[in-house]
PDB file of C-alpha atoms in Angstrom:
ATOM      1  CA  UNK A  24       7.075  -3.725  -7.806  1.00 78.00           C
ATOM      2  CA  UNK A  25       4.814  -6.179  -9.635  1.00 82.00           C
ATOM      3  CA  UNK A  26       3.118  -6.933  -6.340  1.00 84.00           C
ATOM      4  CA  UNK A  27       2.314  -3.248  -5.779  1.00 87.00           C
ATOM      5  CA  UNK A  28       0.948  -2.894  -9.319  1.00 89.00           C
ATOM      6  CA  UNK A  29      -1.254  -6.003  -9.073  1.00 90.00           C
ATOM      7  CA  UNK A  30      -2.624  -4.841  -5.710  1.00 91.00           C
ATOM      8  CA  UNK A  31      -3.361  -1.373  -7.102  1.00 92.00           C
ATOM      9  CA  UNK A  32      -5.187  -2.753 -10.161  1.00 92.00           C
ATOM     10  CA  UNK A  33      -7.220  -5.157  -8.001  1.00 93.00           C
ATOM     11  CA  UNK A  34      -8.078  -2.337  -5.564  1.00 94.00           C
ATOM     12  CA  UNK A  35      -9.335  -0.200  -8.437  1.00 94.00           C
ATOM     13  CA  UNK A  36     -11.475  -3.176  -9.537  1.00 93.00           C
ATOM     14  CA  UNK A  37     -12.964  -3.124  -6.023  1.00 94.00           C
ATOM     15  CA  UNK A  38     -13.875   0.563  -6.394  1.00 94.00           C
ATOM     16  CA  UNK A  39     -15.505  -0.046  -9.794  1.00 93.00           C
ATOM     17  CA  UNK A  40     -17.482  -3.056  -8.494  1.00 93.00           C
ATOM     18  CA  UNK A  41     -18.597  -1.092  -5.418  1.00 93.00           C
ATOM     19  CA  UNK A  42     -19.973   1.695  -7.621  1.00 91.00           C
ATOM     20  CA  UNK A  43     -21.708  -0.937  -9.746  1.00 90.00           C
ATOM     21  CA  UNK A  44     -23.369  -2.400  -6.639  1.00 90.00           C
ATOM     22  CA  UNK A  45     -24.553   1.050  -5.561  1.00 87.00           C
ATOM     23  CA  UNK A  46     -25.798   2.267  -8.943  1.00 87.00           C
ATOM     24  CA  UNK A  47     -27.449  -0.822 -10.464  1.00 85.00           C
ATOM     25  CA  UNK A  48     -31.150  -1.129  -9.657  1.00 82.00           C
ATOM     26  CA  UNK A  49     -31.414  -4.912 -10.075  1.00 84.00           C
ATOM     27  CA  UNK A  50     -30.797  -6.445  -6.640  1.00 86.00           C
ATOM     28  CA  UNK A  51     -29.897  -9.903  -8.021  1.00 86.00           C
ATOM     29  CA  UNK A  52     -27.069  -8.308 -10.017  1.00 87.00           C
ATOM     30  CA  UNK A  53     -25.974  -6.459  -6.876  1.00 89.00           C
ATOM     31  CA  UNK A  54     -25.793  -9.754  -4.958  1.00 88.00           C
ATOM     32  CA  UNK A  55     -23.717 -11.431  -7.698  1.00 87.00           C
ATOM     33  CA  UNK A  56     -21.416  -8.416  -7.872  1.00 90.00           C
ATOM     34  CA  UNK A  57     -20.907  -8.522  -4.099  1.00 90.00           C
ATOM     35  CA  UNK A  58     -19.719 -12.120  -4.452  1.00 88.00           C
ATOM     36  CA  UNK A  59     -17.180 -11.007  -7.039  1.00 89.00           C
ATOM     37  CA  UNK A  60     -16.189  -8.133  -4.744  1.00 92.00           C
ATOM     38  CA  UNK A  61     -15.303 -10.599  -1.989  1.00 91.00           C
ATOM     39  CA  UNK A  62     -13.401 -12.873  -4.375  1.00 90.00           C
ATOM     40  CA  UNK A  63     -11.325  -9.921  -5.622  1.00 91.00           C
ATOM     41  CA  UNK A  64     -10.643  -8.836  -2.038  1.00 92.00           C
ATOM     42  CA  UNK A  65      -9.540 -12.391  -1.275  1.00 91.00           C
ATOM     43  CA  UNK A  66      -7.165 -12.274  -4.254  1.00 90.00           C
ATOM     44  CA  UNK A  67      -5.650  -9.061  -2.849  1.00 92.00           C
ATOM     45  CA  UNK A  68      -5.121 -10.782   0.513  1.00 91.00           C
ATOM     46  CA  UNK A  69      -3.409 -13.712  -1.239  1.00 89.00           C
ATOM     47  CA  UNK A  70      -1.107 -11.339  -3.109  1.00 88.00           C
ATOM     48  CA  UNK A  71      -0.322  -9.626   0.235  1.00 86.00           C
ATOM     49  CA  UNK A  72       0.493 -13.097   1.640  1.00 82.00           C
ATOM     50  CA  UNK A  73      -2.309 -13.150   4.247  1.00 81.00           C
ATOM     51  CA  UNK A  74      -3.478 -16.532   3.060  1.00 81.00           C
ATOM     52  CA  UNK A  75      -5.853 -17.458   5.878  1.00 80.00           C
ATOM     53  CA  UNK A  76      -7.516 -14.039   5.939  1.00 83.00           C
ATOM     54  CA  UNK A  77      -8.018 -14.512   2.208  1.00 86.00           C
ATOM     55  CA  UNK A  78      -9.471 -17.945   2.800  1.00 84.00           C
ATOM     56  CA  UNK A  79     -11.980 -16.617   5.345  1.00 84.00           C
ATOM     57  CA  UNK A  80     -12.919 -13.788   3.006  1.00 87.00           C
ATOM     58  CA  UNK A  81     -13.527 -16.203   0.125  1.00 86.00           C
ATOM     59  CA  UNK A  82     -15.510 -18.712   2.188  1.00 85.00           C
ATOM     60  CA  UNK A  83     -17.633 -16.181   4.094  1.00 86.00           C
ATOM     61  CA  UNK A  84     -17.805 -13.306   1.633  1.00 83.00           C
ATOM     62  CA  UNK A  85     -18.040 -15.037  -1.724  1.00 82.00           C
ATOM     63  CA  UNK A  86     -19.598 -18.307  -0.572  1.00 82.00           C
ATOM     64  CA  UNK A  87     -21.945 -18.064   2.398  1.00 86.00           C
ATOM     65  CA  UNK A  88     -23.009 -14.419   2.323  1.00 88.00           C
ATOM     66  CA  UNK A  89     -23.942 -14.626  -1.369  1.00 87.00           C
ATOM     67  CA  UNK A  90     -26.309 -17.454  -0.490  1.00 86.00           C
ATOM     68  CA  UNK A  91     -27.650 -15.576   2.565  1.00 86.00           C
ATOM     69  CA  UNK A  92     -28.303 -12.481   0.445  1.00 88.00           C
ATOM     70  CA  UNK A  93     -30.076 -14.600  -2.163  1.00 86.00           C
ATOM     71  CA  UNK A  94     -32.193 -16.081   0.643  1.00 83.00           C
ATOM     72  CA  UNK A  95     -33.045 -12.551   1.769  1.00 84.00           C
ATOM     73  CA  UNK A  96     -33.915 -11.714  -1.831  1.00 84.00           C
ATOM     74  CA  UNK A  97     -36.532 -14.480  -1.928  1.00 82.00           C
ATOM     75  CA  UNK A  98     -38.380 -12.605   0.842  1.00 79.00           C
ATOM     76  CA  UNK A  99     -38.488  -9.354  -1.096  1.00 78.00           C
ATOM     77  CA  UNK A 100     -38.580  -8.037  -4.649  1.00 77.00           C
ATOM     78  CA  UNK A 101     -35.808  -8.139  -7.194  1.00 75.00           C
ATOM     79  CA  UNK A 102     -35.963  -4.481  -8.152  1.00 77.00           C
ATOM     80  CA  UNK A 103     -34.828  -1.687  -5.900  1.00 75.00           C
ATOM     81  CA  UNK A 104     -37.613   0.655  -4.795  1.00 76.00           C
ATOM     82  CA  UNK A 105     -37.658   4.018  -6.557  1.00 75.00           C
ATOM     83  CA  UNK A 106     -36.095   6.658  -4.349  1.00 73.00           C
ATOM     84  CA  UNK A 107     -38.223   9.800  -4.358  1.00 75.00           C
ATOM     85  CA  UNK A 108     -35.812  12.126  -2.584  1.00 77.00           C
ATOM     86  CA  UNK A 109     -32.043  12.388  -2.413  1.00 77.00           C
ATOM     87  CA  UNK A 110     -30.671  11.566   0.992  1.00 82.00           C
ATOM     88  CA  UNK A 111     -27.805  14.011   1.292  1.00 87.00           C
ATOM     89  CA  UNK A 112     -27.590  13.641   5.066  1.00 89.00           C
ATOM     90  CA  UNK A 113     -26.766   9.919   4.742  1.00 89.00           C
ATOM     91  CA  UNK A 114     -24.122  10.759   2.126  1.00 89.00           C
ATOM     92  CA  UNK A 115     -22.597  13.270   4.538  1.00 94.00           C
ATOM     93  CA  UNK A 116     -22.503  10.738   7.402  1.00 95.00           C
ATOM     94  CA  UNK A 117     -20.962   8.060   5.199  1.00 93.00           C
ATOM     95  CA  UNK A 118     -18.341  10.448   3.818  1.00 94.00           C
ATOM     96  CA  UNK A 119     -17.428  11.617   7.323  1.00 96.00           C
ATOM     97  CA  UNK A 120     -17.118   8.030   8.598  1.00 96.00           C
ATOM     98  CA  UNK A 121     -14.965   7.108   5.598  1.00 94.00           C
ATOM     99  CA  UNK A 122     -12.735  10.128   6.167  1.00 96.00           C
ATOM    100  CA  UNK A 123     -12.349   9.173   9.839  1.00 96.00           C
ATOM    101  CA  UNK A 124     -11.410   5.600   8.897  1.00 95.00           C
ATOM    102  CA  UNK A 125      -8.823   6.832   6.366  1.00 93.00           C
ATOM    103  CA  UNK A 126      -7.480   9.212   9.020  1.00 95.00           C
ATOM    104  CA  UNK A 127      -7.207   6.205  11.340  1.00 93.00           C
ATOM    105  CA  UNK A 128      -5.122   4.267   8.805  1.00 90.00           C
ATOM    106  CA  UNK A 129      -2.459   7.021   8.884  1.00 88.00           C
ATOM    107  CA  UNK A 130      -1.302   5.740  12.271  1.00 85.00           C
ATOM    108  CA  UNK A 131      -1.011   2.126  11.114  1.00 84.00           C
ATOM    109  CA  UNK A 132       2.485   0.782  10.502  1.00 82.00           C
ATOM    110  CA  UNK A 133       3.507   0.407   6.862  1.00 79.00           C
ATOM    111  CA  UNK A 134       2.896  -2.883   5.033  1.00 77.00           C
ATOM    112  CA  UNK A 135       5.697  -5.302   5.981  1.00 73.00           C
ATOM    113  CA  UNK A 136       7.415  -2.670   8.137  1.00 75.00           C
ATOM    114  CA  UNK A 137      10.169  -4.268  10.241  1.00 74.00           C
ATOM    115  CA  UNK A 138      10.443  -1.199  12.482  1.00 77.00           C
ATOM    116  CA  UNK A 139       6.784  -1.103  13.545  1.00 77.00           C
ATOM    117  CA  UNK A 140       5.897  -1.016  17.244  1.00 76.00           C
ATOM    118  CA  UNK A 141       4.861  -4.680  17.320  1.00 73.00           C
ATOM    119  CA  UNK A 142       8.257  -5.684  15.931  1.00 74.00           C
ATOM    120  CA  UNK A 143      10.212  -3.465  18.323  1.00 79.00           C
ATOM    121  CA  UNK A 144       9.326  -5.546  21.363  1.00 78.00           C
ATOM    122  CA  UNK A 145      12.473  -7.539  22.127  1.00 76.00           C
ATOM    123  CA  UNK A 146      11.007 -11.043  22.383  1.00 79.00           C
ATOM    124  CA  UNK A 147       7.399 -10.998  21.224  1.00 79.00           C
ATOM    125  CA  UNK A 148       7.705 -11.478  17.435  1.00 78.00           C
ATOM    126  CA  UNK A 149      10.718 -13.759  17.877  1.00 80.00           C
ATOM    127  CA  UNK A 150       8.816 -15.912  20.334  1.00 82.00           C
ATOM    128  CA  UNK A 151       5.809 -16.345  18.052  1.00 82.00           C
ATOM    129  CA  UNK A 152       7.916 -16.975  14.949  1.00 82.00           C
ATOM    130  CA  UNK A 153      10.256 -19.518  16.563  1.00 84.00           C
ATOM    131  CA  UNK A 154       8.252 -21.291  19.258  1.00 83.00           C
ATOM    132  CA  UNK A 155       4.631 -21.280  18.038  1.00 81.00           C
ATOM    133  CA  UNK A 156       5.052 -24.457  16.042  1.00 81.00           C
ATOM    134  CA  UNK A 157       6.402 -26.353  19.087  1.00 84.00           C
ATOM    135  CA  UNK A 158       3.866 -24.850  21.497  1.00 82.00           C
ATOM    136  CA  UNK A 159       0.723 -25.143  19.376  1.00 80.00           C
ATOM    137  CA  UNK A 160       1.624 -27.572  16.625  1.00 82.00           C
ATOM    138  CA  UNK A 161       0.337 -25.451  13.739  1.00 79.00           C
ATOM    139  CA  UNK A 162       2.904 -24.485  11.090  1.00 79.00           C
ATOM    140  CA  UNK A 163       1.160 -21.205  10.158  1.00 77.00           C
ATOM    141  CA  UNK A 164       1.946 -18.518  12.755  1.00 80.00           C
ATOM    142  CA  UNK A 165      -1.138 -16.390  12.039  1.00 77.00           C
ATOM    143  CA  UNK A 166      -3.445 -19.362  12.475  1.00 78.00           C
ATOM    144  CA  UNK A 167      -1.868 -20.398  15.765  1.00 83.00           C
ATOM    145  CA  UNK A 168      -2.180 -16.836  17.128  1.00 82.00           C
ATOM    146  CA  UNK A 169      -5.787 -16.590  15.972  1.00 78.00           C
ATOM    147  CA  UNK A 170      -6.983 -19.997  17.079  1.00 78.00           C
ATOM    148  CA  UNK A 171      -4.902 -20.625  20.158  1.00 83.00           C
ATOM    149  CA  UNK A 172      -3.013 -17.684  21.722  1.00 84.00           C
ATOM    150  CA  UNK A 173      -6.070 -15.440  21.461  1.00 85.00           C
ATOM    151  CA  UNK A 174      -8.552 -18.313  21.462  1.00 85.00           C
ATOM    152  CA  UNK A 175     -10.782 -16.799  24.175  1.00 89.00           C
ATOM    153  CA  UNK A 176     -11.103 -13.615  22.136  1.00 90.00           C
ATOM    154  CA  UNK A 177     -12.171 -15.606  19.081  1.00 86.00           C
ATOM    155  CA  UNK A 178     -14.640 -17.532  21.257  1.00 90.00           C
ATOM    156  CA  UNK A 179     -16.096 -14.203  22.448  1.00 92.00           C
ATOM    157  CA  UNK A 180     -16.484 -13.016  18.859  1.00 90.00           C
ATOM    158  CA  UNK A 181     -18.264 -16.233  17.955  1.00 90.00           C
ATOM    159  CA  UNK A 182     -20.630 -15.809  20.916  1.00 95.00           C
ATOM    160  CA  UNK A 183     -21.445 -12.280  19.719  1.00 95.00           C
ATOM    161  CA  UNK A 184     -22.223 -13.537  16.206  1.00 91.00           C
ATOM    162  CA  UNK A 185     -24.311 -16.392  17.630  1.00 94.00           C
ATOM    163  CA  UNK A 186     -26.308 -13.955  19.805  1.00 96.00           C
ATOM    164  CA  UNK A 187     -26.896 -11.716  16.797  1.00 94.00           C
ATOM    165  CA  UNK A 188     -28.149 -14.703  14.785  1.00 90.00           C
ATOM    166  CA  UNK A 189     -30.575 -15.678  17.579  1.00 92.00           C
ATOM    167  CA  UNK A 190     -31.813 -12.084  17.750  1.00 92.00           C
ATOM    168  CA  UNK A 191     -32.436 -11.899  14.003  1.00 86.00           C
ATOM    169  CA  UNK A 192     -34.186 -15.279  14.015  1.00 86.00           C
ATOM    170  CA  UNK A 193     -36.472 -14.270  16.882  1.00 88.00           C
ATOM    171  CA  UNK A 194     -37.346 -11.066  15.006  1.00 86.00           C
ATOM    172  CA  UNK A 195     -38.044 -12.795  11.699  1.00 77.00           C
ATOM    173  CA  UNK A 196     -39.692 -15.869  13.163  1.00 72.00           C
ATOM    174  CA  UNK A 197     -39.313 -19.385  11.847  1.00 65.00           C
ATOM    175  CA  UNK A 198     -42.762 -19.651  10.286  1.00 63.00           C
ATOM    176  CA  UNK A 199     -43.027 -20.981   6.773  1.00 58.00           C
ATOM    177  CA  UNK A 200     -43.661 -18.293   4.245  1.00 56.00           C
ATOM    178  CA  UNK A 201     -46.901 -18.553   2.341  1.00 53.00           C
ATOM    179  CA  UNK A 202     -46.344 -19.290  -1.293  1.00 53.00           C
ATOM    180  CA  UNK A 203     -47.412 -16.302  -3.367  1.00 54.00           C
ATOM    181  CA  UNK A 204     -48.896 -16.901  -6.745  1.00 55.00           C
ATOM    182  CA  UNK A 205     -46.289 -15.760  -9.197  1.00 57.00           C
ATOM    183  CA  UNK A 206     -47.370 -15.739 -12.871  1.00 60.00           C
ATOM    184  CA  UNK A 207     -43.807 -15.928 -14.167  1.00 60.00           C
ATOM    185  CA  UNK A 208     -42.976 -18.969 -12.034  1.00 61.00           C
ATOM    186  CA  UNK A 209     -46.240 -20.659 -13.010  1.00 65.00           C
ATOM    187  CA  UNK A 210     -45.383 -20.137 -16.664  1.00 67.00           C
ATOM    188  CA  UNK A 211     -41.985 -21.715 -16.101  1.00 64.00           C
ATOM    189  CA  UNK A 212     -43.541 -24.687 -14.328  1.00 64.00           C
ATOM    190  CA  UNK A 213     -46.071 -25.236 -17.096  1.00 69.00           C
ATOM    191  CA  UNK A 214     -43.322 -25.005 -19.673  1.00 69.00           C
ATOM    192  CA  UNK A 215     -41.352 -27.678 -17.828  1.00 68.00           C
ATOM    193  CA  UNK A 216     -44.371 -29.966 -17.608  1.00 70.00           C
ATOM    194  CA  UNK A 217     -44.948 -29.610 -21.328  1.00 71.00           C
ATOM    195  CA  UNK A 218     -41.338 -30.461 -21.988  1.00 70.00           C
ATOM    196  CA  UNK A 219     -41.667 -33.599 -19.900  1.00 68.00           C
ATOM    197  CA  UNK A 220     -44.796 -34.649 -21.781  1.00 67.00           C
ATOM    198  CA  UNK A 221     -43.016 -34.202 -25.093  1.00 62.00           C
TER     199      UNK A 221
ATOM    200  CA  UNK B  30       6.949 -14.227 -19.339  1.00 82.00           C
ATOM    201  CA  UNK B  31       4.685 -14.597 -16.314  1.00 85.00           C
ATOM    202  CA  UNK B  32       4.416 -10.796 -16.083  1.00 87.00           C
ATOM    203  CA  UNK B  33       2.922 -10.825 -19.583  1.00 91.00           C
ATOM    204  CA  UNK B  34       0.399 -13.449 -18.477  1.00 91.00           C
ATOM    205  CA  UNK B  35      -0.531 -11.436 -15.371  1.00 90.00           C
ATOM    206  CA  UNK B  36      -0.983  -8.299 -17.480  1.00 91.00           C
ATOM    207  CA  UNK B  37      -3.133 -10.153 -19.988  1.00 93.00           C
ATOM    208  CA  UNK B  38      -5.287 -11.531 -17.164  1.00 92.00           C
ATOM    209  CA  UNK B  39      -5.751  -8.077 -15.634  1.00 92.00           C
ATOM    210  CA  UNK B  40      -6.684  -6.573 -19.010  1.00 93.00           C
ATOM    211  CA  UNK B  41      -9.239  -9.319 -19.668  1.00 94.00           C
ATOM    212  CA  UNK B  42     -10.619  -8.731 -16.154  1.00 92.00           C
ATOM    213  CA  UNK B  43     -11.170  -5.073 -17.068  1.00 93.00           C
ATOM    214  CA  UNK B  44     -13.069  -6.094 -20.214  1.00 93.00           C
ATOM    215  CA  UNK B  45     -15.206  -8.605 -18.308  1.00 92.00           C
ATOM    216  CA  UNK B  46     -15.927  -6.038 -15.603  1.00 91.00           C
ATOM    217  CA  UNK B  47     -17.141  -3.563 -18.232  1.00 91.00           C
ATOM    218  CA  UNK B  48     -19.463  -6.217 -19.660  1.00 90.00           C
ATOM    219  CA  UNK B  49     -20.817  -7.152 -16.223  1.00 88.00           C
ATOM    220  CA  UNK B  50     -21.635  -3.504 -15.465  1.00 88.00           C
ATOM    221  CA  UNK B  51     -23.048  -2.563 -18.893  1.00 87.00           C
ATOM    222  CA  UNK B  52     -24.452  -5.941 -19.942  1.00 77.00           C
ATOM    223  CA  UNK B  53     -27.914  -5.317 -21.369  1.00 84.00           C
ATOM    224  CA  UNK B  54     -29.477  -8.566 -20.092  1.00 84.00           C
ATOM    225  CA  UNK B  55     -29.018 -10.461 -16.843  1.00 83.00           C
ATOM    226  CA  UNK B  56     -27.512 -13.378 -18.778  1.00 84.00           C
ATOM    227  CA  UNK B  57     -24.606 -11.220 -19.981  1.00 87.00           C
ATOM    228  CA  UNK B  58     -23.983 -10.161 -16.403  1.00 87.00           C
ATOM    229  CA  UNK B  59     -24.149 -13.703 -15.007  1.00 85.00           C
ATOM    230  CA  UNK B  60     -21.729 -14.972 -17.618  1.00 88.00           C
ATOM    231  CA  UNK B  61     -19.395 -12.008 -17.132  1.00 90.00           C
ATOM    232  CA  UNK B  62     -19.374 -12.358 -13.349  1.00 87.00           C
ATOM    233  CA  UNK B  63     -18.757 -16.093 -13.593  1.00 87.00           C
ATOM    234  CA  UNK B  64     -15.794 -15.666 -15.916  1.00 91.00           C
ATOM    235  CA  UNK B  65     -14.485 -12.820 -13.715  1.00 90.00           C
ATOM    236  CA  UNK B  66     -14.341 -15.344 -10.868  1.00 88.00           C
ATOM    237  CA  UNK B  67     -12.432 -17.723 -13.114  1.00 90.00           C
ATOM    238  CA  UNK B  68      -9.972 -14.958 -13.981  1.00 92.00           C
ATOM    239  CA  UNK B  69      -9.408 -14.189 -10.293  1.00 90.00           C
ATOM    240  CA  UNK B  70      -8.600 -17.861  -9.701  1.00 90.00           C
ATOM    241  CA  UNK B  71      -6.225 -17.952 -12.688  1.00 91.00           C
ATOM    242  CA  UNK B  72      -4.560 -14.795 -11.407  1.00 91.00           C
ATOM    243  CA  UNK B  73      -3.929 -16.397  -8.006  1.00 90.00           C
ATOM    244  CA  UNK B  74      -2.475 -19.504  -9.667  1.00 90.00           C
ATOM    245  CA  UNK B  75      -0.209 -17.548 -12.022  1.00 91.00           C
ATOM    246  CA  UNK B  76       0.858 -15.199  -9.233  1.00 89.00           C
ATOM    247  CA  UNK B  77       1.844 -18.223  -7.136  1.00 88.00           C
ATOM    248  CA  UNK B  78       4.173 -19.408  -9.894  1.00 89.00           C
ATOM    249  CA  UNK B  79       5.447 -15.853 -10.367  1.00 87.00           C
ATOM    250  CA  UNK B  80       6.540 -15.557  -6.718  1.00 86.00           C
ATOM    251  CA  UNK B  81       7.925 -19.088  -6.737  1.00 85.00           C
ATOM    252  CA  UNK B  82       5.234 -20.641  -4.557  1.00 82.00           C
ATOM    253  CA  UNK B  83       3.262 -23.127  -6.642  1.00 81.00           C
ATOM    254  CA  UNK B  84       1.271 -24.154  -3.535  1.00 81.00           C
ATOM    255  CA  UNK B  85      -1.030 -21.196  -4.275  1.00 83.00           C
ATOM    256  CA  UNK B  86      -2.501 -23.613  -6.802  1.00 87.00           C
ATOM    257  CA  UNK B  87      -4.328 -25.430  -3.975  1.00 85.00           C
ATOM    258  CA  UNK B  88      -5.855 -22.131  -2.859  1.00 84.00           C
ATOM    259  CA  UNK B  89      -6.938 -21.433  -6.418  1.00 87.00           C
ATOM    260  CA  UNK B  90      -8.732 -24.791  -6.581  1.00 88.00           C
ATOM    261  CA  UNK B  91     -10.604 -24.099  -3.318  1.00 85.00           C
ATOM    262  CA  UNK B  92     -11.622 -20.660  -4.616  1.00 86.00           C
ATOM    263  CA  UNK B  93     -12.897 -22.284  -7.775  1.00 87.00           C
ATOM    264  CA  UNK B  94     -15.108 -24.561  -5.655  1.00 87.00           C
ATOM    265  CA  UNK B  95     -16.444 -21.628  -3.597  1.00 84.00           C
ATOM    266  CA  UNK B  96     -17.132 -19.633  -6.762  1.00 83.00           C
ATOM    267  CA  UNK B  97     -18.997 -22.616  -8.175  1.00 84.00           C
ATOM    268  CA  UNK B  98     -21.247 -22.866  -5.098  1.00 84.00           C
ATOM    269  CA  UNK B  99     -22.146 -19.196  -5.504  1.00 82.00           C
ATOM    270  CA  UNK B 100     -22.965 -19.688  -9.184  1.00 82.00           C
ATOM    271  CA  UNK B 101     -25.153 -22.719  -8.427  1.00 84.00           C
ATOM    272  CA  UNK B 102     -27.079 -20.761  -5.770  1.00 84.00           C
ATOM    273  CA  UNK B 103     -27.626 -17.837  -8.145  1.00 83.00           C
ATOM    274  CA  UNK B 104     -28.838 -20.111 -10.934  1.00 83.00           C
ATOM    275  CA  UNK B 105     -31.175 -21.930  -8.538  1.00 82.00           C
ATOM    276  CA  UNK B 106     -32.629 -18.614  -7.432  1.00 81.00           C
ATOM    277  CA  UNK B 107     -32.910 -17.538 -11.045  1.00 78.00           C
ATOM    278  CA  UNK B 108     -34.810 -20.649 -12.084  1.00 78.00           C
ATOM    279  CA  UNK B 109     -37.146 -21.081  -9.104  1.00 76.00           C
ATOM    280  CA  UNK B 110     -37.152 -17.645  -7.375  1.00 72.00           C
ATOM    281  CA  UNK B 111     -36.493 -19.587  -4.174  1.00 72.00           C
ATOM    282  CA  UNK B 112     -33.678 -21.522  -2.495  1.00 71.00           C
ATOM    283  CA  UNK B 113     -35.519 -24.107  -0.385  1.00 66.00           C
ATOM    284  CA  UNK B 114     -39.003 -24.458  -1.790  1.00 62.00           C
ATOM    285  CA  UNK B 115     -40.869 -27.761  -1.609  1.00 61.00           C
ATOM    286  CA  UNK B 116     -42.260 -27.325  -5.107  1.00 59.00           C
ATOM    287  CA  UNK B 117     -39.266 -28.194  -7.187  1.00 55.00           C
ATOM    288  CA  UNK B 118     -38.103 -30.900  -4.791  1.00 57.00           C
ATOM    289  CA  UNK B 119     -41.319 -32.697  -5.683  1.00 57.00           C
ATOM    290  CA  UNK B 120     -40.628 -31.915  -9.339  1.00 55.00           C
ATOM    291  CA  UNK B 121     -37.324 -33.717  -9.181  1.00 55.00           C
ATOM    292  CA  UNK B 122     -38.789 -36.975  -7.938  1.00 51.00           C
TER     293      UNK B 122
END
């Protein structure tokens, strides 16, 4: 009961933060809020007892991608560009995709459902729960399935991500960016020098 | 008892969230977001004790570290408008 309530409150936090990210014009604030979004999502995963999913979400979502987004922000401006027209077509596409995804979740088994299709197989769940520690040597069943039983699949995913990273790098190029003269930054630097002299 | 603590944490998270969305200056937002992260970590720790698994405390510590890295990166960006510039590395020497 408490678990359900905590999950519901945290999920509503996610909705509020998502609207904040969409509506606020300052991109730096949007990046910080996206970090908090990931941390809240990770907390939900912990409450739902998916500890390693939560760990990945916290490390990748709140840690690395915040820094990546900040790095992207150094290449552009901090304020969002003024939108001159309303893009209703994009809204329609996004709403349709969201509706399709929600429709897809209707077929998923309930949370912690013992009668779901995966649990109805006579030996499968039993085998993983009882033997995985002997076979793989990892106490956590989810981790041993992810890293060992379906290890080739995970390797394939990693190759896809690696290829995407190479593609993005070859598009952006590895040249050093020319330093633009920024009056605000110059003022800060002067201020610091004065402080050191004092 | 722990239910009261969880409720109090969730209520304070609501207040902090309001401040981070309304906050007139960027400093209000930074501070609000940082303390929201702290509240999430506290929630995980308290929830671990609530369900009788104090080992969630380790997770909470790791999340605190990750949250700290994010804050450091944001502050670095805020101060220098860059994450890997040569300029301030020379400044530090």
